């Protein structure tokens, strides 16, 4: 059985779990984590960081929002995503949050199935928008998402 270890994001993880597209996001999340606005969980498998997922305490009062689930391709389908989500649920409960929300791309049925298996139900939809740097230019992304919630 693999041994998972769940912990908070650290500066050294930026080299391992973030690529050129999302490195700036990782740096911003570390800063927000220091300020107590978010908690970004990292899952280590046998001592190596293989996945991360964030929990935002301030985006919406009374609710904690899960975002940016990512497991390294070689380590998907081994329970890492499940372990990250269950860890974030425990952290949310400890912080006094009873309601969790996340967004999942309508064209990402595999991730949606994982969330449904863990008890999240569709409660709405939105277009998620973000930008990432590609050399000198900024690429704008708009993704149709289902919003899903769970009471923990
Ligand atoms: C979506 C994502 C975060 C899920 O992480 P994961 O580690 O692959 O998730 P899990 O392994 O916990 O579960 C996924 C599947 O593996 C299966 N699984 C879990 N543990 C397993 C094990 N020990 N043996 C075999 N299969 C297993 C689960 O049943 C599930 O199957 P399903 O695809 O039929 O639903 C990951 O695949 C990922 O990073 N994808 C790309 C980015 C992305 O889509 N992010 C989500 C944005 S909302």
mmCIF file of C-alpha atoms and ligand atoms in Angstrom, residues 69-71 76-82 103-104 108 110-111 113-115 117, ligand 1:
data_model
loop_
_atom_site.group_PDB
_atom_site.id
_atom_site.type_symbol
_atom_site.label_atom_id
_atom_site.label_comp_id
_atom_site.label_asym_id
_atom_site.label_seq_id
_atom_site.Cartn_x
_atom_site.Cartn_y
_atom_site.Cartn_z
ATOM 1 C CA UNK A 69 -6.866 20.060 -7.862
ATOM 2 C CA UNK A 70 -3.787 18.677 -9.601
ATOM 3 C CA UNK A 71 -2.132 15.268 -9.436
ATOM 4 C CA UNK A 76 -3.240 9.694 -11.113
ATOM 5 C CA UNK A 77 -5.833 6.975 -10.361
ATOM 6 C CA UNK A 78 -3.974 5.837 -7.226
ATOM 7 C CA UNK A 79 -6.158 7.630 -4.677
ATOM 8 C CA UNK A 80 -4.085 10.835 -4.362
ATOM 9 C CA UNK A 81 -6.980 13.103 -5.430
ATOM 10 C CA UNK A 82 -9.293 11.352 -2.970
ATOM 11 C CA UNK A 103 -16.063 24.079 -9.841
ATOM 12 C CA UNK A 104 -15.354 21.387 -12.408
ATOM 13 C CA UNK A 108 -13.869 16.926 -17.332
ATOM 14 C CA UNK A 110 -13.468 12.053 -14.779
ATOM 15 C CA UNK A 111 -12.889 14.745 -12.152
ATOM 16 C CA UNK A 113 -17.072 11.479 -11.154
ATOM 17 C CA UNK A 114 -14.460 11.690 -8.390
ATOM 18 C CA UNK A 115 -16.306 14.590 -6.743
ATOM 19 C CA UNK A 117 -18.164 9.689 -5.480
HETATM 20 C C1 LIG B 1 -8.821 15.047 -11.244
HETATM 21 C C2 LIG B 1 -7.599 14.603 -10.425
HETATM 22 C C3 LIG B 1 -7.218 15.728 -9.462
HETATM 23 C C4 LIG B 1 -7.994 13.358 -9.616
HETATM 24 O O1 LIG B 1 -6.882 12.896 -8.915
HETATM 25 P P1 LIG B 1 -6.538 11.302 -8.850
HETATM 26 O O2 LIG B 1 -5.415 11.162 -7.928
HETATM 27 O O3 LIG B 1 -6.384 10.796 -10.213
HETATM 28 O O4 LIG B 1 -7.911 10.760 -8.177
HETATM 29 P P2 LIG B 1 -8.158 9.336 -7.481
HETATM 30 O O5 LIG B 1 -7.065 8.401 -7.829
HETATM 31 O O6 LIG B 1 -8.421 9.583 -6.040
HETATM 32 O O7 LIG B 1 -9.489 8.892 -8.149
HETATM 33 C C5 LIG B 1 -9.598 8.870 -9.578
HETATM 34 C C6 LIG B 1 -9.932 7.484 -10.074
HETATM 35 O O8 LIG B 1 -8.968 6.529 -9.649
HETATM 36 C C7 LIG B 1 -9.610 5.420 -9.035
HETATM 37 N N1 LIG B 1 -8.733 4.941 -7.952
HETATM 38 C C8 LIG B 1 -8.473 5.562 -6.797
HETATM 39 N N2 LIG B 1 -7.622 4.829 -6.066
HETATM 40 C C9 LIG B 1 -7.326 3.719 -6.788
HETATM 41 C C10 LIG B 1 -6.498 2.599 -6.576
HETATM 42 N N3 LIG B 1 -5.796 2.439 -5.453
HETATM 43 N N4 LIG B 1 -6.414 1.683 -7.563
HETATM 44 C C11 LIG B 1 -7.108 1.836 -8.713
HETATM 45 N N5 LIG B 1 -7.913 2.874 -8.972
HETATM 46 C C12 LIG B 1 -8.033 3.802 -8.005
HETATM 47 C C13 LIG B 1 -10.880 5.982 -8.518
HETATM 48 O O9 LIG B 1 -11.898 5.021 -8.354
HETATM 49 C C14 LIG B 1 -11.235 6.946 -9.619
HETATM 50 O O10 LIG B 1 -11.800 6.208 -10.679
HETATM 51 P P3 LIG B 1 -12.792 6.870 -11.760
HETATM 52 O O11 LIG B 1 -11.890 7.640 -12.710
HETATM 53 O O12 LIG B 1 -13.433 5.715 -12.402
HETATM 54 O O13 LIG B 1 -13.715 7.781 -11.013
HETATM 55 C C15 LIG B 1 -6.380 14.257 -11.312
HETATM 56 O O14 LIG B 1 -6.741 13.214 -12.168
HETATM 57 C C16 LIG B 1 -5.844 15.418 -12.133
HETATM 58 O O15 LIG B 1 -4.955 16.140 -11.692
HETATM 59 N N6 LIG B 1 -6.337 15.600 -13.366
HETATM 60 C C17 LIG B 1 -5.867 16.662 -14.240
HETATM 61 C C18 LIG B 1 -6.239 18.024 -13.714
HETATM 62 C C19 LIG B 1 -7.714 18.112 -13.394
HETATM 63 O O16 LIG B 1 -8.573 17.665 -14.146
HETATM 64 N N7 LIG B 1 -8.012 18.730 -12.235
HETATM 65 C C20 LIG B 1 -9.374 18.873 -11.744
HETATM 66 C C21 LIG B 1 -9.849 20.261 -11.950
HETATM 67 S S1 LIG B 1 -11.520 20.438 -11.306
#
